[in-house]
């Protein structure tokens, strides 16, 4: 089931490494469970909340990355 995420987020040899989609999924699901439903608030939680820091492996995904991730899988792509 999660291979659907991996296929989309495989990096080629250029640019920055992509965030692991499993990490983004965990962060987004926790945020939604806690009533945090905007990408900017999720980004802030990853920087300030110890639980989100642990789930994100101390990565700080940008709000645009979070929003793009959510929109992509909301549509079922």
Coordinates of N, CA and C in Angstrom, one line a residue:
X1 N 0.8 -1.2 0.0 CA 0.0 0.0 0.0 C 0.9 1.3 0.0
X2 N 1.9 1.3 0.8 CA 2.8 2.5 0.9 C 3.7 2.6 -0.4
X3 N 3.8 1.5 -1.2 CA 4.6 1.6 -2.4 C 4.1 2.7 -3.3
X4 N 2.8 3.0 -3.2 CA 2.2 4.1 -4.0 C 2.9 5.4 -3.7
X5 N 3.3 5.6 -2.4 CA 4.0 6.8 -2.0 C 5.4 6.8 -2.5
X6 N 6.1 5.6 -2.3 CA 7.5 5.5 -2.7 C 7.7 5.8 -4.2
X7 N 6.8 5.3 -5.0 CA 7.0 5.4 -6.5 C 7.0 6.9 -6.9
X8 N 6.2 7.7 -6.2 CA 6.1 9.1 -6.6 C 7.3 9.9 -6.0
X9 N 7.9 9.5 -4.9 CA 8.9 10.3 -4.3 C 10.3 9.8 -4.4
X10 N 10.5 8.9 -5.4 CA 11.9 8.5 -5.7 C 12.6 9.7 -6.4
X11 N 13.8 9.9 -5.9 CA 14.6 11.0 -6.4 C 15.5 10.5 -7.6
X12 N 15.7 11.4 -8.5 CA 16.8 11.1 -9.4 C 18.1 11.6 -8.8
X13 N 19.0 11.9 -9.6 CA 20.3 12.3 -9.1 C 20.5 13.8 -9.0
X14 N 19.5 14.5 -9.2 CA 19.6 16.0 -9.1 C 18.7 16.5 -8.0
X15 N 19.0 17.7 -7.5 CA 18.2 18.4 -6.5 C 18.4 17.8 -5.1
X16 N 17.6 18.4 -4.2 CA 17.6 17.9 -2.8 C 16.9 16.6 -2.7
X17 N 17.3 15.8 -1.6 CA 16.6 14.6 -1.4 C 15.1 14.9 -1.0
X18 N 14.2 14.0 -1.5 CA 12.8 14.2 -1.2 C 12.6 13.7 0.3
X19 N 11.6 14.3 0.9 CA 11.2 13.8 2.2 C 10.6 12.4 2.0
X20 N 10.8 11.6 3.0 CA 10.3 10.2 2.9 C 8.8 10.4 3.0
X21 N 8.0 9.8 2.1 CA 6.6 10.0 2.1 C 5.9 9.3 3.3
X22 N 6.6 8.3 3.9 CA 6.0 7.7 5.1 C 6.1 8.7 6.3
X23 N 7.1 9.5 6.3 CA 7.3 10.5 7.4 C 6.2 11.6 7.2
X24 N 6.1 12.1 6.0 CA 5.0 13.1 5.7 C 3.6 12.6 6.1
X25 N 3.4 11.3 5.7 CA 2.1 10.7 6.0 C 1.8 10.7 7.5
X26 N 2.8 10.2 8.3 CA 2.7 10.2 9.7 C 2.4 11.6 10.3
X27 N 3.2 12.5 9.9 CA 3.0 13.9 10.4 C 1.6 14.5 10.1
X28 N 1.2 14.3 8.8 CA -0.1 14.8 8.4 C -1.2 14.1 9.2
X29 N -1.2 12.8 9.3 CA -2.2 12.1 10.0 C -2.3 12.5 11.5
X30 N -1.2 12.7 12.1 CA -1.2 13.2 13.5 C -1.7 14.6 13.6
X31 N -1.4 15.4 12.7 CA -1.9 16.8 12.7 C -3.4 16.8 12.5
X32 N -3.9 16.0 11.6 CA -5.4 16.0 11.4 C -6.1 15.4 12.6
X33 N -5.4 14.4 13.2 CA -6.0 13.8 14.5 C -6.1 14.9 15.6
X34 N -5.2 15.8 15.6 CA -5.2 16.8 16.6 C -5.9 18.1 16.2
X35 N -6.5 18.1 15.1 CA -7.3 19.3 14.6 C -6.4 20.3 13.9
X36 N -5.2 20.0 13.6 CA -4.3 20.9 12.8 C -4.5 20.6 11.4
X37 N -5.1 21.6 10.7 CA -5.5 21.2 9.3 C -5.0 22.2 8.2
X38 N -4.0 23.0 8.6 CA -3.4 23.9 7.6 C -1.9 23.5 7.5
X39 N -1.4 23.6 6.3 CA 0.0 23.3 6.1 C 1.0 24.2 6.9
X40 N 0.6 25.4 7.0 CA 1.5 26.3 7.8 C 1.5 26.0 9.3
X41 N 0.4 25.5 9.8 CA 0.4 25.1 11.2 C 1.1 23.8 11.4
X42 N 1.0 22.9 10.4 CA 1.8 21.6 10.5 C 3.3 21.9 10.4
X43 N 3.7 22.8 9.5 CA 5.1 23.2 9.4 C 5.5 23.7 10.8
X44 N 4.8 24.6 11.4 CA 5.1 25.2 12.7 C 5.2 24.1 13.8
X45 N 4.3 23.1 13.7 CA 4.3 22.0 14.7 C 5.6 21.2 14.6
X46 N 6.1 21.0 13.3 CA 7.3 20.2 13.1 C 8.5 21.0 13.6
X47 N 8.4 22.3 13.8 CA 9.5 23.1 14.3 C 9.5 23.3 15.9
X48 N 8.2 23.2 16.4 CA 8.1 23.6 17.8 C 7.6 22.4 18.8
X49 N 6.9 21.5 18.2 CA 6.3 20.4 19.0 C 7.1 19.2 19.0
X50 N 7.5 18.7 20.2 CA 8.4 17.6 20.3 C 7.9 16.3 19.7
X51 N 6.6 16.1 19.8 CA 6.0 14.9 19.2 C 6.2 14.9 17.6
X52 N 5.9 16.1 17.1 CA 6.0 16.2 15.6 C 7.5 16.2 15.2
X53 N 8.4 16.7 16.0 CA 9.8 16.6 15.8 C 10.3 15.2 15.7
X54 N 9.8 14.4 16.6 CA 10.2 13.0 16.7 C 9.6 12.2 15.4
X55 N 8.4 12.5 15.1 CA 7.8 11.8 14.0 C 8.4 12.2 12.7
X56 N 8.8 13.5 12.6 CA 9.4 13.9 11.3 C 10.9 13.7 11.3
X57 N 11.4 13.0 12.3 CA 12.9 12.7 12.4 C 13.7 14.0 12.3
X58 N 13.1 15.0 13.0 CA 13.8 16.3 13.1 C 13.9 17.1 11.8
X59 N 13.2 16.6 10.8 CA 13.1 17.3 9.5 C 12.1 18.4 9.7
X60 N 12.2 19.4 8.9 CA 11.2 20.5 9.0 C 10.7 20.8 7.6
X61 N 9.7 20.0 7.1 CA 9.2 20.2 5.8 C 8.5 21.5 5.7
X62 N 8.6 22.2 4.6 CA 8.0 23.5 4.3 C 6.5 23.3 4.1
X63 N 5.8 24.3 4.3 CA 4.3 24.3 4.2 C 3.9 23.9 2.7
X64 N 4.7 24.4 1.8 CA 4.3 24.1 0.4 C 4.5 22.6 0.1
X65 N 5.5 22.0 0.7 CA 5.8 20.6 0.5 C 4.6 19.8 1.1
X66 N 4.2 20.2 2.3 CA 3.1 19.5 3.0 C 1.8 19.6 2.2
X67 N 1.5 20.9 1.7 CA 0.3 21.1 1.0 C 0.3 20.3 -0.3
X68 N 1.4 20.2 -1.0 CA 1.5 19.5 -2.3 C 1.3 18.0 -2.0
X69 N 1.9 17.5 -0.9 CA 1.7 16.1 -0.5 C 0.2 15.8 -0.3
X70 N -0.4 16.7 0.5 CA -1.9 16.4 0.8 C -2.7 16.5 -0.4
X71 N -2.5 17.5 -1.2 CA -3.3 17.7 -2.4 C -3.2 16.5 -3.4
X72 N -2.0 16.0 -3.5 CA -1.7 14.9 -4.4 C -2.5 13.6 -4.0
X73 N -2.5 13.3 -2.7 CA -3.1 12.1 -2.3 C -4.6 12.3 -2.0
X74 N -5.0 13.5 -1.8 CA -6.4 13.8 -1.7 C -7.2 13.5 -2.9
X75 N -6.5 13.7 -4.1 CA -7.1 13.5 -5.4 C -7.0 12.0 -5.8
X76 N -6.3 11.2 -5.0 CA -6.1 9.8 -5.3 C -5.1 9.5 -6.4
X77 N -4.1 10.4 -6.6 CA -3.0 10.2 -7.6 C -2.0 9.4 -7.0

